[in-house]
Structures are given as C-alpha cells and as structure tokens.
Amino acid sequence: MNEAIVQLRGLSKHYGEGTTRVDALKEVDLDISAGSVVGLLGPSGSGKSTLLNLIGAIVDPSAGLIRLDGELVYDGRWIRKDLRRLRLEKIGFIFQFHNLIPFLNVSENIEIVLELAGYTLADARKRSLELLDYLQVADRAQAKPSQLSGGQAQRVAIARALANRPRIILADEPTAALDFERATIVIDLLHRVADEQHAAVIVVTHDEKIMPRLDEIHVLRDGALMEKEAAG
Amino acid sequence: MNLAIRDIRHHMGRFVLTCLGLALLLGVVVSMVGIYRGLVSDALSLVRAPAPDLWVVEGKTRGPFAEASRIPFDMRDAIARIDGIAEAGAVTYQSLQLEIDGRILRAFVVGYEPGRPGGPANLAEGRPIERSHFEIVADRRTGIPLAAKFKIGADWFTVVGRTAGQVDSAGNPTIYMTLKDAQKIQFQQEGAAARNLAVRGESGTPNQVNAVLAKLKPGVDRLALVQAIERWKHLSAMTQNDQEALLLQSVVEKARKQIGLFTAILLVVSTVIIALIIHTMTLDKVREIATLKLIGAPDRSIVGLILQQALAMGTISFSLGAGLLFLLAGHFPRRVEILPGDIIALASAVALACVLASMLGVRHALKIDPAQALGG
C-alpha cells in the first residue's frame, strides 16, 4: 500500500452565516496515495472546485485538517504563513485552458517556477529542457504558447506543474478542451508522472471519456463525498 | 527573469504606440520648462549684454525696465567723475514697430555711446558701430541681413553688425544704434507737434537718457558707491545683481507662476494617463497574475512587473519627448532653453509620477485571487 500523500479529515467549507449560510463542503475525509490518478466528479456546485482550492491552499477551510506530503498544513489555521511558498514546494497545478503565461516562451514558462523555487538560471534551463524532453515537446522550447496546439500546450502545462518536483498534482478539467485522442495522451502522461515521480494526481473532471482511465473516482454531491468508486 | 520586459516585448506595438502618445505629452511638459528658461534668458540677455557693475536711474524709480526712468544726459559725466567709477555710458531703451519691405517688425531699440558701457556684448557677424549716425547693429532675429538699409523715422540706417539671440523680455529682437540717433527717434517730434513745441520754446531733442551704466575700478565697495549715488536725491542706483533680480521679479514672475501651474497640471494629467494605461494593462493580465500567484510568485514579483512597466513607459516616453524637444527647440518662435538640471528634475518628477500611477494597477493586482486562474 502506497503512503497517503493527501490526507483530509473533517474538511469543511461554508460561506456566509445564519440564514445565508451555504455549506460548500461537509466534513470530507479523504486519503490519496502516491502513484495514483484520482478523479473528483460531481455536478456543478457539488464542491469539486472548492475541494481542489482547499487542497491547493487557495481558499481557507472552515474546519478540518489537511496533511500534504506528510506535513500538517492546516489544523484550524494554516500552519505556514506563506501559502504561495507551500504551493510552490508541494503542489503542481494543471488548468483547463493550460494558463501558460502568453508573454513567456515555452521554456520560460517552466523556468519561472524554478526561479521562484530558487534555482539558478542555468539549472532552471537545464531542468526545463529535461521536462520538455520528457513530455516530448522539447522542439517547441522557444515557441510562444499561442504557437502551440492544444495538446502541446497542455503538455507544457504539465511540465510546468512538475517543474519543482511536487508530489501533489491538482488538475482542473485538464482534458476539457481536448479531443479524445489528445485527452488520452494527457491522462497517460499523468499516469506516467504519478508512477515515476511517486506523486498523487487529483483530477477534477466532467469528461466521461477519461473516467475509465482513472485509478479511483470520488463523487461529490451537495458538498459531501459519496462512496469511493473503483475505476479503470 | 524579468517579466515586465517580456510582457512589453509581447505587446511591443501597443507599448510603442502608448509611449509615443505619452512622449508628446511629456514633451509638452519639458517644453513648458524650456520656454520658462528661455523667457528668463531672454529677459536677462538685455541686462547682461552691457555687463555693467552699476545701473544709475531716475530717483525713486526701479528703472529702466521695471519702471520708466529719465535722467539728464550730463549725469553720465557726473557719475564718471565719482571716485571708484572706471567708465560710464548713457543709454536709452524703447520699443519700436518698424515696417521693413512690407513686413511689420517689432524691435527693442538700445541707444548707446560707442566705446562706453551699454553696447552689444558680442557680435555674431559684421562690425560694431563706428560712425556717430545711421549705423545699427541688429539681432539676427530681426531677419535684416548685414549691409541692408532701411528707414526709421526720417532717416536711413545701415546694418553694420549682427548679434545672435539678443532680445528683450518679450522676445523682440534688439537693435543697437548710437545714443544720438536713438534720442532723436525717442524724443524728436515732427510736423505739427514739432511746431507746437517750438511755439512753446521747447524745440530740439531733449538731452535725456533712460539710464547710465557704470563699470567700477577693481576692489571698489559697490554698496558704498550705490549709497553715495543715491544721496543725490534725483538718482537711484543698483548693482547688476539687483537689476537682474528686479527684472526677473517684475517681468518674469507671473510667467513663472503661470508656466509652473501649467506644468504641474500637465504632470498630473500625465500621471492620470499613465495610471489608466497601467491599470488597463493590469486588467488585461488578470489571469496571468492569478496563475503567477497560484504557482507561487510572491507579491514583490507581481508589484515588480507592474512598477517596472510603468517606469519603463515613463522613462522611454520622457526620453522621446525630451529628444523631440531638443530637435524642435530651434523652431519655436521664442527661445526654448533646456538645462541639464531641469531635465534631471523633470525626469525625477516623471519617475515619481510613474510610481504613483502604478499604485492603482498594483492595488488591483494584489487583490487578484489566485483561484481566478482555475476554471474557464
């Protein structure tokens, strides 16, 4: 059994108070292991994005406990003050529309994460080219994001997410803008990353075509986590 | 990695166009200060040309520029005889409107005694006045060429020399002639007016001048000499520095306030425009800034991106504006003088304006939620 990279206990999030209170997430307990690609499913408003934002230290939980990569990061308050640093060290993000910085070229989009993490320019460049090579887009290193195909852009986004060797990858609808063939390539890549980097990949998706390729599927409904479904 | 430069490169066309527009505005700011400096230079050029040590004028007046001053010509000899005075010269000043080859020319006429204080400082071409009548030295801005002949009053004058940039405080070019010729133009009446004066026994040219300019012997106490001259109740005296200060205070002060206010307004307008541009540029980058925050970029990186762009815009625009003014300064109708100190002061003001202007964009950027990077 692989170690749990993400541990959530009684994690809740509500907005407003009294009659205006909305429970976006209700006492979620969840363990996600290294090496797995896990899907978060549910209708709109079910709390998928809220859960992703809580694990990504983007939104403050209302209650509960979060442990990431063995480190307790939230127990009623954020243990670290610098949440951006926490994200930089532990979490990689992959977005629906890749969100590459348009004024940076492909290589620079990856280098910037590494520079923020304290790499020297030379080391950042070397690591960037390694990742682009790993994801088979090294030939596009100097291209601007606008010059990439959808599939290439998403691979670069994955490379950026992996840049600082995070053990948690949060992917928000990573295949929504891709056709079946490209979506399959992206999910295969995420599996490869999870296996080779011993990372936990959490994918929020509505995309039915990729569900059979996920290791686990967790369904959220009205902010509550339903029973775990086996996939694949 | 410098994000600001990369973003600018990515939107180079838009950035260059923005800078060009801003350059014109900042060019006007620089030109305002240049025009003021030119105004001061113009005003002082007339006072500094003869470079006297003392100005002796009518008693209880601050003449001859700030107030009217008339003193008898023979005061020149009385002044020259005072112990400590090296030499003295009588001068007249008057504005004149001439018609030369169908062109109206407004000029400032200086009458002086060749060989005595009061004449032009340096000639750009030609020679000084040598004859006692009908020769003039005109500034180049009159547009009158060397050796040209033209009529003033009843007499024909010949241009024997030309000065460069010798104008009065209103920017009118200066014409130098002998004191006698100038007195004739200033005081002599013609026709019925002359006959009227003759009937009253006041015929002829009044032998009066506007001021006597004196140069002192080395080591003479100027203030003591001023006090000595002022003991004669019908005379006032002031040093060259006093005369310059008086001229600036009386002639240029209002223009200084006017131009200063206009410059300040333009700087405020520039600041507002830069603020709006930077704010718009920030709004265009909301998703990128959210992504940067999400991947771990600290606030200083985001602030640096916006602040550096604002400063780059200000620096490039200011340089372009100032450069443009350097190129066009000679084509302005009045003197435009750009001093290094003014450029440094204005550049600092523009830099400060850029920092202030970027605050709106910075404030907006710091409020951007990293969660905005997620979702469609």
Coordinates of C-alpha atoms in Angstrom, one line a residue:
Chain A
M1 CA 0.0 0.0 0.0
N2 CA 1.4 3.4 -1.0
E3 CA 1.7 6.2 1.5
A4 CA -1.1 8.8 1.6
I5 CA 0.2 12.0 0.1
V6 CA -3.0 13.9 0.7
Q7 CA -4.9 13.4 3.9
L8 CA -8.1 15.3 4.6
R9 CA -10.0 14.9 7.9
G10 CA -13.4 16.5 8.5
L11 CA -12.6 19.2 6.0
S12 CA -15.5 21.7 5.7
K13 CA -16.1 24.9 4.0
H14 CA -19.1 27.2 4.3
Y15 CA -19.8 30.6 3.0
G16 CA -22.0 33.1 4.9
E17 CA -23.6 32.6 8.3
G18 CA -27.2 32.1 9.6
T19 CA -29.9 32.0 7.0
T20 CA -27.4 32.9 4.3
R21 CA -25.0 30.0 5.2
V22 CA -24.1 27.8 2.3
D23 CA -22.1 24.6 3.0
A24 CA -19.9 24.1 0.1
L25 CA -18.0 21.1 1.6
K26 CA -19.2 19.0 4.5
E27 CA -16.7 17.1 6.7
V28 CA -14.7 15.4 3.9
D29 CA -12.4 12.6 4.9
L30 CA -10.1 11.6 2.0
D31 CA -6.7 9.8 1.6
I32 CA -4.9 9.9 -1.8
S33 CA -1.9 7.7 -2.3
A34 CA 1.3 8.3 -4.1
G35 CA 1.3 6.9 -7.6
S36 CA -2.5 7.2 -8.1
V37 CA -4.5 9.3 -10.5
V38 CA -7.8 10.1 -8.8
G39 CA -10.9 11.7 -10.3
L40 CA -13.2 14.1 -8.5
L41 CA -16.6 14.0 -10.1
G42 CA -19.9 15.6 -9.4
P43 CA -22.4 18.0 -10.8
S44 CA -21.8 21.8 -10.9
G45 CA -21.9 23.2 -7.4
S46 CA -21.2 19.9 -5.8
G47 CA -18.0 21.2 -4.2
K48 CA -15.3 19.8 -6.6
S49 CA -13.6 23.1 -7.2
T50 CA -13.9 24.1 -3.5
L51 CA -12.1 20.8 -2.5
L52 CA -9.4 21.5 -5.1
N53 CA -9.0 25.0 -3.8
L54 CA -8.7 23.8 -0.2
I55 CA -6.1 21.2 -1.1
G56 CA -4.3 23.8 -3.1
A57 CA -4.2 26.2 -0.2
I58 CA -6.1 28.8 -2.3
V59 CA -9.1 29.1 0.0
D60 CA -9.3 28.9 3.8
P61 CA -11.2 25.9 5.2
S62 CA -13.9 26.5 7.8
A63 CA -12.9 23.4 9.8
G64 CA -10.9 20.2 9.5
L65 CA -7.3 19.1 8.9
I66 CA -5.1 18.9 5.9
R67 CA -1.9 17.0 5.7
L68 CA 0.1 17.2 2.4
D69 CA 3.1 15.0 1.7
G70 CA 3.4 14.1 5.4
E71 CA 3.3 17.7 6.6
L72 CA 0.3 19.0 8.6
V73 CA -0.5 22.3 6.8
Y74 CA -3.9 23.1 8.3
D75 CA -5.5 22.2 11.6
G76 CA -8.0 25.0 12.1
R77 CA -5.4 27.5 10.9
W78 CA -2.7 27.5 8.2
I79 CA 0.5 26.3 9.9
R80 CA 2.7 28.2 7.4
K81 CA 2.1 31.8 6.8
D82 CA 3.4 31.8 3.2
L83 CA 0.9 29.7 1.4
R84 CA 2.4 30.6 -2.0
R85 CA 5.6 29.0 -0.9
L86 CA 3.7 26.0 0.3
R87 CA 2.1 25.7 -3.2
L88 CA 5.5 26.2 -4.8
E89 CA 7.1 23.4 -2.8
K90 CA 4.3 20.8 -2.7
I91 CA 1.7 21.3 -5.4
G92 CA 1.7 21.5 -9.2
F93 CA -1.4 22.9 -10.9
I94 CA -2.7 21.9 -14.3
F95 CA -5.6 24.1 -15.7
Q96 CA -8.4 23.5 -18.1
F97 CA -7.0 26.1 -20.6
H98 CA -3.4 25.4 -19.7
N99 CA -2.9 29.0 -18.4
L100 CA 0.6 29.3 -19.8
I101 CA 1.9 32.9 -19.5
P102 CA 1.5 34.2 -23.0
F103 CA 4.5 36.6 -22.9
L104 CA 6.9 33.9 -21.9
N105 CA 8.1 31.2 -24.3
V106 CA 7.6 27.5 -23.5
S107 CA 10.9 27.1 -21.7
E108 CA 10.5 30.3 -19.7
N109 CA 7.0 29.2 -18.6
I110 CA 8.7 26.3 -16.8
E111 CA 11.9 28.2 -15.8
I112 CA 9.8 30.8 -13.9
V113 CA 8.6 28.2 -11.4
L114 CA 12.1 27.0 -10.9
E115 CA 13.5 30.5 -10.4
L116 CA 10.8 31.2 -7.8
A117 CA 11.9 28.0 -6.1
G118 CA 15.5 29.3 -6.0
Y119 CA 17.1 27.5 -9.0
T120 CA 19.9 29.3 -10.8
L121 CA 19.1 30.4 -14.3
A122 CA 21.4 27.6 -15.8
D123 CA 19.9 24.9 -13.6
A124 CA 16.3 26.1 -14.3
R125 CA 17.0 26.0 -18.0
K126 CA 18.5 22.5 -17.8
R127 CA 15.6 21.2 -15.8
S128 CA 13.1 22.9 -18.1
L129 CA 14.7 21.2 -21.2
E130 CA 14.7 17.8 -19.3
L131 CA 11.0 18.1 -18.6
L132 CA 10.1 19.3 -22.2
D133 CA 12.1 16.3 -23.5
Y134 CA 10.3 14.0 -21.0
L135 CA 7.0 15.3 -22.3
Q136 CA 8.2 15.2 -25.9
V137 CA 7.8 18.9 -26.7
A138 CA 11.5 19.9 -26.4
D139 CA 11.4 21.0 -30.1
R140 CA 8.9 23.8 -29.1
A141 CA 11.0 25.2 -26.3
Q142 CA 11.4 28.6 -27.9
A143 CA 7.8 28.9 -29.1
K144 CA 5.2 31.2 -27.6
P145 CA 2.1 29.5 -26.1
S146 CA 0.0 31.0 -28.9
Q147 CA 2.1 28.9 -31.4
L148 CA 1.3 25.6 -29.7
S149 CA -1.5 23.1 -30.5
G150 CA -3.9 22.4 -27.6
G151 CA -2.2 19.1 -26.9
Q152 CA 1.3 20.7 -26.9
A153 CA 0.1 23.5 -24.6
Q154 CA -1.3 21.0 -22.1
R155 CA 1.9 19.0 -22.1
V156 CA 3.9 22.2 -21.4
A157 CA 1.4 23.0 -18.6
I158 CA 2.1 19.5 -17.2
A159 CA 5.8 20.1 -17.5
R160 CA 5.4 23.4 -15.5
A161 CA 3.3 21.6 -12.9
L162 CA 6.1 19.1 -12.5
A163 CA 8.9 21.6 -12.6
N164 CA 9.7 21.8 -8.8
R165 CA 9.1 18.1 -8.3
P166 CA 5.8 18.4 -6.4
R167 CA 4.3 15.3 -5.0
I168 CA 0.7 16.6 -5.5
I169 CA -0.7 17.5 -8.9
L170 CA -4.0 19.2 -9.0
A171 CA -5.6 19.2 -12.4
D172 CA -8.8 21.2 -13.1
E173 CA -10.6 19.8 -16.1
P174 CA -7.3 19.1 -17.9
T175 CA -8.9 17.4 -20.9
A176 CA -12.0 19.5 -21.3
A177 CA -10.6 21.4 -24.2
L178 CA -9.0 18.4 -25.9
D179 CA -10.4 15.7 -28.3
F180 CA -10.4 12.1 -27.2
E181 CA -7.0 11.2 -28.7
R182 CA -5.3 14.2 -27.0
A183 CA -7.2 13.7 -23.8
T184 CA -6.0 10.1 -23.7
I185 CA -2.4 11.2 -24.2
V186 CA -2.7 13.7 -21.3
I187 CA -4.2 11.1 -18.9
D188 CA -1.5 8.6 -19.9
L189 CA 1.1 11.3 -19.2
L190 CA -0.4 11.9 -15.7
H191 CA -0.3 8.2 -15.0
R192 CA 3.4 8.2 -16.0
V193 CA 4.1 11.2 -13.8
A194 CA 2.3 9.6 -10.9
D195 CA 4.2 6.4 -11.3
E196 CA 7.7 7.8 -12.0
Q197 CA 7.6 10.7 -9.6
H198 CA 5.5 9.0 -6.9
A199 CA 3.0 11.8 -7.0
A200 CA -0.7 11.9 -6.3
V201 CA -2.7 13.3 -9.2
I202 CA -6.1 14.7 -8.4
V203 CA -8.2 15.4 -11.5
V204 CA -11.5 17.4 -11.3
T205 CA -13.4 16.4 -14.4
H206 CA -16.7 16.1 -16.1
D207 CA -15.1 14.3 -19.0
E208 CA -16.6 10.8 -19.2
K209 CA -14.1 9.7 -21.8
I210 CA -11.3 9.7 -19.4
M211 CA -13.1 8.1 -16.4
P212 CA -12.2 4.5 -17.3
R213 CA -8.5 5.6 -17.2
L214 CA -8.6 6.9 -13.6
D215 CA -7.4 4.8 -10.7
E216 CA -10.1 5.9 -8.3
I217 CA -13.2 8.2 -8.7
H218 CA -14.6 10.2 -5.8
V219 CA -18.0 11.6 -6.3
L220 CA -19.1 14.7 -4.6
R221 CA -22.8 15.7 -4.2
D222 CA -24.0 18.8 -2.3
G223 CA -20.6 19.2 -0.7
A224 CA -20.4 15.6 0.7
L225 CA -18.2 12.9 -0.5
M226 CA -20.1 9.8 -1.7
E227 CA -18.7 6.3 -1.6
K228 CA -15.4 5.8 -3.5
E229 CA -15.9 4.2 -6.9
A230 CA -13.3 2.0 -8.5
A231 CA -12.5 3.0 -12.0
G232 CA -10.3 1.8 -14.8
Chain B
M1 CA 13.6 36.5 -15.2
N2 CA 12.3 40.0 -16.0
L3 CA 8.5 39.6 -16.5
A4 CA 8.0 43.3 -17.3
I5 CA 10.4 43.3 -20.3
R6 CA 8.9 40.1 -21.6
D7 CA 5.4 41.4 -21.4
I8 CA 6.4 44.6 -23.1
R9 CA 8.1 42.6 -25.9
H10 CA 5.0 40.5 -26.3
H11 CA 2.8 43.7 -26.8
M12 CA 5.5 45.7 -28.4
G13 CA 3.3 47.5 -30.9
R14 CA 0.8 48.6 -28.3
F15 CA 3.6 49.7 -25.9
V16 CA 5.4 51.7 -28.5
L17 CA 2.2 53.5 -29.6
T18 CA 1.4 54.3 -26.0
C19 CA 4.9 55.6 -25.4
L20 CA 4.7 57.8 -28.5
G21 CA 1.4 59.4 -27.2
L22 CA 2.8 59.8 -23.8
A23 CA 6.1 61.2 -25.3
L24 CA 4.2 64.0 -26.9
L25 CA 2.5 64.9 -23.6
L26 CA 5.8 64.8 -21.7
G27 CA 7.5 66.7 -24.5
V28 CA 5.0 69.5 -23.8
V29 CA 5.9 69.3 -20.1
V30 CA 9.6 69.7 -20.9
S31 CA 8.9 72.4 -23.4
M32 CA 7.0 74.4 -20.7
V33 CA 10.0 74.4 -18.5
G34 CA 12.2 75.1 -21.6
I35 CA 10.0 78.1 -22.5
Y36 CA 10.3 79.5 -19.0
R37 CA 14.0 79.1 -19.0
G38 CA 14.0 80.8 -22.4
L39 CA 11.9 83.6 -21.0
V40 CA 14.4 84.2 -18.2
S41 CA 17.3 84.0 -20.6
D42 CA 15.6 86.5 -23.0
A43 CA 14.9 88.9 -20.1
L44 CA 18.4 88.7 -18.8
S45 CA 20.2 88.9 -22.1
L46 CA 19.4 92.6 -22.5
V47 CA 20.6 93.3 -19.0
R48 CA 23.7 91.1 -19.2
A49 CA 24.8 92.3 -22.7
P50 CA 26.4 95.5 -21.4
A51 CA 27.6 93.8 -18.3
P52 CA 27.9 97.0 -16.1
D53 CA 28.6 96.9 -12.4
L54 CA 26.0 99.7 -11.6
W55 CA 22.8 100.9 -13.1
V56 CA 22.0 104.5 -12.3
V57 CA 18.4 105.6 -13.0
E58 CA 15.9 108.3 -12.1
G59 CA 15.5 108.9 -8.3
K60 CA 13.0 106.7 -6.5
T61 CA 12.4 104.5 -9.5
R62 CA 13.4 101.0 -10.3
G63 CA 14.1 101.7 -14.0
P64 CA 14.8 101.4 -16.7
F65 CA 12.9 98.1 -17.3
A66 CA 10.6 97.7 -14.4
E67 CA 9.7 101.4 -14.4
A68 CA 10.2 104.4 -16.6
S69 CA 13.3 106.4 -15.9
R70 CA 14.6 109.6 -17.3
I71 CA 17.7 111.4 -16.3
P72 CA 19.7 114.2 -17.9
F73 CA 22.5 113.1 -20.2
D74 CA 25.1 115.2 -18.4
M75 CA 24.6 112.9 -15.3
R76 CA 26.8 110.5 -17.2
D77 CA 29.8 112.8 -16.7
A78 CA 28.8 113.4 -13.1
I79 CA 28.7 109.6 -12.5
A80 CA 32.0 109.0 -14.3
R81 CA 33.8 111.5 -12.1
I82 CA 32.8 109.7 -8.9
D83 CA 35.8 108.1 -7.2
G84 CA 35.8 104.3 -8.0
I85 CA 34.0 104.6 -11.3
A86 CA 36.1 103.3 -14.2
E87 CA 33.8 104.3 -17.0
A88 CA 30.2 105.3 -17.6
G89 CA 27.9 105.3 -20.5
A90 CA 24.4 106.7 -21.1
V91 CA 21.7 104.5 -22.7
T92 CA 18.1 104.8 -23.9
Y93 CA 15.7 101.9 -24.3
Q94 CA 12.5 101.9 -26.4
S95 CA 10.2 99.6 -28.2
L96 CA 9.7 100.3 -31.9
Q97 CA 7.4 98.9 -34.6
L98 CA 9.1 99.1 -38.0
E99 CA 7.8 98.3 -41.4
I100 CA 10.6 96.7 -43.5
D101 CA 9.8 95.5 -47.0
G102 CA 6.1 95.4 -46.1
R103 CA 6.9 93.3 -43.1
I104 CA 6.0 94.5 -39.6
L105 CA 8.9 94.2 -37.2
R106 CA 8.6 94.8 -33.5
A107 CA 12.0 95.6 -32.1
F108 CA 13.7 96.8 -28.9
V109 CA 16.0 99.7 -29.7
V110 CA 19.0 100.4 -27.5
G111 CA 20.8 103.7 -27.9
Y112 CA 24.3 103.8 -26.5
E113 CA 27.6 105.6 -26.8
P114 CA 30.1 103.5 -28.8
G115 CA 33.2 103.0 -26.7
R116 CA 31.3 103.2 -23.5
P117 CA 29.2 100.7 -21.5
G118 CA 25.8 99.9 -22.9
G119 CA 26.5 98.3 -26.3
P120 CA 26.1 94.7 -27.5
A121 CA 28.1 92.0 -25.9
N122 CA 29.4 90.0 -28.8
L123 CA 28.8 90.4 -32.5
A124 CA 27.9 87.2 -34.4
E125 CA 29.0 88.9 -37.7
G126 CA 29.9 92.3 -39.1
R127 CA 31.5 95.1 -37.0
P128 CA 30.5 97.4 -34.1
I129 CA 29.0 100.9 -34.8
E130 CA 31.9 103.2 -35.7
R131 CA 30.1 106.3 -37.1
S132 CA 28.1 108.6 -34.9
H133 CA 25.0 108.3 -37.0
F134 CA 22.9 106.0 -39.1
E135 CA 24.6 102.7 -38.4
I136 CA 22.9 99.9 -36.5
V137 CA 23.7 96.5 -35.1
A138 CA 20.6 94.3 -35.4
D139 CA 19.9 90.9 -34.0
R140 CA 19.6 88.0 -36.4
R141 CA 16.0 87.5 -35.3
T142 CA 15.1 90.8 -37.0
G143 CA 15.7 88.9 -40.2
I144 CA 17.5 92.0 -41.6
P145 CA 20.7 91.0 -43.4
L146 CA 24.1 92.6 -43.0
A147 CA 24.5 95.8 -45.1
A148 CA 20.8 96.2 -45.5
K149 CA 19.5 99.7 -45.5
F150 CA 16.1 100.7 -44.1
K151 CA 14.3 103.7 -42.9
I152 CA 13.5 104.6 -39.3
G153 CA 11.6 107.9 -38.9
A154 CA 13.1 110.2 -41.4
D155 CA 16.5 108.6 -41.6
W156 CA 18.0 105.7 -43.5
F157 CA 20.1 103.3 -41.4
T158 CA 22.6 100.6 -42.5
V159 CA 23.1 97.3 -40.7
V160 CA 26.9 97.0 -40.0
G161 CA 26.8 94.1 -37.5
R162 CA 24.5 91.4 -36.2
T163 CA 24.1 89.8 -32.8
A164 CA 22.7 86.4 -32.0
G165 CA 19.9 85.8 -29.5
Q166 CA 19.8 89.4 -28.2
V167 CA 16.2 90.0 -27.4
D168 CA 14.1 91.8 -24.8
S169 CA 11.9 90.2 -22.2
A170 CA 9.1 90.0 -24.6
G171 CA 11.2 88.1 -27.1
N172 CA 11.5 91.1 -29.5
P173 CA 14.9 91.3 -31.3
T174 CA 17.2 94.1 -30.3
I175 CA 18.6 96.9 -32.5
Y176 CA 21.5 98.9 -31.3
M177 CA 22.2 102.4 -32.6
T178 CA 24.1 105.5 -31.3
L179 CA 22.6 107.4 -28.4
K180 CA 22.0 110.5 -30.5
D181 CA 20.1 108.6 -33.2
A182 CA 18.0 106.8 -30.5
Q183 CA 17.3 110.1 -28.7
K184 CA 16.1 111.6 -31.9
I185 CA 13.8 108.7 -32.6
Q186 CA 12.5 108.7 -29.0
F187 CA 12.1 112.4 -28.3
Q188 CA 12.0 114.4 -31.5
Q189 CA 8.6 115.4 -32.7
E190 CA 7.8 116.1 -36.3
G191 CA 5.3 118.2 -38.2
A192 CA 2.6 120.0 -36.2
A193 CA 3.8 118.6 -33.0
A194 CA 7.3 120.0 -33.6
R195 CA 5.8 123.4 -34.5
N196 CA 3.7 123.3 -31.3
L197 CA 6.8 122.6 -29.2
A198 CA 8.7 125.4 -31.0
V199 CA 5.9 127.9 -30.2
R200 CA 6.3 126.9 -26.5
G201 CA 10.1 127.3 -26.7
E202 CA 10.7 123.6 -26.3
S203 CA 12.2 122.8 -29.7
G204 CA 15.0 120.4 -30.2
T205 CA 15.7 117.0 -28.9
P206 CA 15.6 116.7 -25.1
N207 CA 19.0 115.6 -24.0
Q208 CA 17.7 112.9 -21.7
V209 CA 18.6 109.2 -21.3
N210 CA 17.0 106.3 -19.5
A211 CA 20.0 105.2 -17.5
V212 CA 23.7 105.5 -17.0
L213 CA 25.7 102.3 -16.9
A214 CA 28.9 102.3 -14.9
K215 CA 31.9 100.0 -14.6
L216 CA 33.8 100.1 -11.4
K217 CA 37.5 100.1 -10.7
P218 CA 38.7 96.8 -9.1
G219 CA 38.2 96.5 -5.3
V220 CA 35.6 99.2 -5.0
D221 CA 32.8 98.7 -2.5
R222 CA 29.7 98.6 -4.7
L223 CA 27.2 99.1 -1.9
A224 CA 29.0 102.1 -0.6
L225 CA 29.0 103.5 -4.1
V226 CA 25.3 102.9 -4.5
Q227 CA 24.6 104.7 -1.3
A228 CA 26.9 107.6 -2.4
I229 CA 25.0 108.0 -5.7
E230 CA 21.6 107.7 -4.0
R231 CA 22.5 110.6 -1.8
W232 CA 21.7 112.7 -4.8
K233 CA 18.0 112.7 -4.4
H234 CA 17.2 112.6 -8.0
L235 CA 19.1 109.4 -8.7
S236 CA 18.8 105.7 -7.8
A237 CA 21.5 103.2 -8.3
M238 CA 21.5 99.4 -8.2
T239 CA 24.0 96.7 -8.8
Q240 CA 23.9 94.3 -11.7
N241 CA 22.6 91.5 -9.4
D242 CA 19.8 93.9 -8.1
Q243 CA 18.8 94.8 -11.6
E244 CA 18.6 91.1 -12.7
A245 CA 16.6 90.2 -9.6
L246 CA 14.3 93.1 -10.2
L247 CA 13.8 92.2 -13.8
L248 CA 13.0 88.6 -13.0
Q249 CA 10.7 89.6 -10.2
S250 CA 8.8 92.2 -12.2
V251 CA 8.8 90.8 -15.7
V252 CA 9.1 87.0 -15.4
E253 CA 7.5 86.2 -12.1
K254 CA 3.9 85.9 -13.3
A255 CA 5.0 84.0 -16.3
R256 CA 6.9 81.7 -14.0
K257 CA 3.8 81.1 -11.9
Q258 CA 1.6 80.6 -15.0
I259 CA 4.0 78.1 -16.6
G260 CA 4.7 76.4 -13.3
L261 CA 1.0 75.8 -12.8
F262 CA 0.5 74.6 -16.3
T263 CA 3.5 72.3 -16.0
A264 CA 2.1 70.9 -12.7
I265 CA -1.3 70.3 -14.4
L266 CA 0.3 68.6 -17.3
L267 CA 2.3 66.4 -14.9
V268 CA -0.9 65.5 -13.1
V269 CA -2.6 64.7 -16.4
S270 CA 0.4 62.5 -17.4
T271 CA 0.1 60.7 -14.1
V272 CA -3.6 60.0 -14.6
I273 CA -3.0 58.8 -18.1
I274 CA -0.1 56.5 -17.1
A275 CA -2.3 55.2 -14.2
L276 CA -5.1 54.4 -16.6
I277 CA -2.8 52.7 -19.1
I278 CA -1.1 50.7 -16.4
H279 CA -4.5 49.8 -14.9
T280 CA -5.8 48.7 -18.2
M281 CA -2.6 46.6 -18.8
T282 CA -3.1 45.0 -15.4
L283 CA -6.7 44.2 -16.2
D284 CA -5.5 42.5 -19.4
K285 CA -3.3 40.3 -17.3
V286 CA -5.6 39.2 -14.5
R287 CA -5.5 35.5 -15.5
E288 CA -1.7 35.6 -15.9
I289 CA -1.3 37.3 -12.5
A290 CA -3.6 34.8 -10.9
T291 CA -1.6 32.0 -12.4
L292 CA 1.6 33.5 -11.2
K293 CA 0.2 33.7 -7.7
L294 CA -1.0 30.2 -7.9
I295 CA 2.3 28.8 -8.9
G296 CA 4.0 30.6 -6.0
A297 CA 5.1 34.0 -7.2
P298 CA 5.4 36.4 -4.3
D299 CA 3.7 39.8 -4.3
R300 CA 7.1 41.5 -4.9
S301 CA 7.3 39.8 -8.3
I302 CA 3.8 41.0 -9.2
V303 CA 4.4 44.5 -7.9
G304 CA 7.8 44.5 -9.8
L305 CA 6.1 43.5 -13.1
I306 CA 3.6 46.5 -12.9
L307 CA 6.0 49.0 -11.4
Q308 CA 8.8 48.2 -13.9
Q309 CA 6.4 48.6 -16.8
A310 CA 5.2 52.0 -15.5
L311 CA 8.8 53.2 -15.1
A312 CA 9.8 51.8 -18.5
M313 CA 6.8 53.6 -20.0
G314 CA 7.7 56.9 -18.2
T315 CA 11.4 56.6 -19.0
I316 CA 11.0 55.8 -22.7
S317 CA 8.3 58.4 -23.2
F318 CA 10.2 61.1 -21.3
S319 CA 13.3 60.4 -23.3
L320 CA 11.4 60.5 -26.6
G321 CA 9.6 63.7 -25.5
A322 CA 12.8 65.4 -24.4
G323 CA 14.6 64.3 -27.5
L324 CA 11.8 65.6 -29.7
L325 CA 12.0 68.9 -28.0
F326 CA 15.8 69.1 -28.5
L327 CA 15.2 68.6 -32.2
L328 CA 12.4 71.1 -32.4
A329 CA 13.6 73.8 -29.9
G330 CA 15.2 75.9 -32.6
H331 CA 11.9 76.2 -34.5
F332 CA 9.9 77.7 -31.6
P333 CA 9.0 81.4 -32.1
R334 CA 10.7 82.2 -28.7
R335 CA 13.8 80.8 -27.1
V336 CA 13.5 77.4 -25.5
E337 CA 16.3 76.6 -23.2
I338 CA 16.7 73.1 -21.8
L339 CA 19.1 72.9 -18.9
P340 CA 20.5 69.6 -17.6
G341 CA 19.3 70.3 -14.1
D342 CA 15.7 70.8 -15.3
I343 CA 15.9 67.5 -17.3
I344 CA 17.0 65.7 -14.1
A345 CA 14.3 67.3 -12.0
L346 CA 11.6 66.6 -14.6
A347 CA 12.8 63.0 -15.1
S348 CA 12.6 62.6 -11.3
A349 CA 9.1 64.0 -11.3
V350 CA 8.1 61.7 -14.1
A351 CA 9.6 58.7 -12.2
L352 CA 7.6 59.7 -9.1
A353 CA 4.5 60.1 -11.2
C354 CA 5.1 56.6 -12.7
V355 CA 5.4 55.1 -9.2
L356 CA 2.2 56.9 -8.1
A357 CA 0.4 56.0 -11.3
S358 CA 1.3 52.3 -10.9
M359 CA -0.4 52.2 -7.4
L360 CA -3.8 51.7 -8.9
G361 CA -2.6 48.8 -11.0
V362 CA -0.6 47.3 -8.1
R363 CA -3.6 47.6 -5.8
H364 CA -5.8 45.8 -8.3
A365 CA -3.1 43.1 -8.9
L366 CA -2.6 42.4 -5.2
K367 CA -6.4 41.8 -4.9
I368 CA -6.5 39.3 -7.7
D369 CA -7.5 35.9 -6.2
P370 CA -5.2 33.0 -7.4
A371 CA -8.4 30.9 -7.7
Q372 CA -9.2 33.1 -10.8
A373 CA -6.6 31.0 -12.6
L374 CA -8.8 27.9 -12.2
G375 CA -11.9 27.1 -14.2
G376 CA -12.9 28.6 -17.6

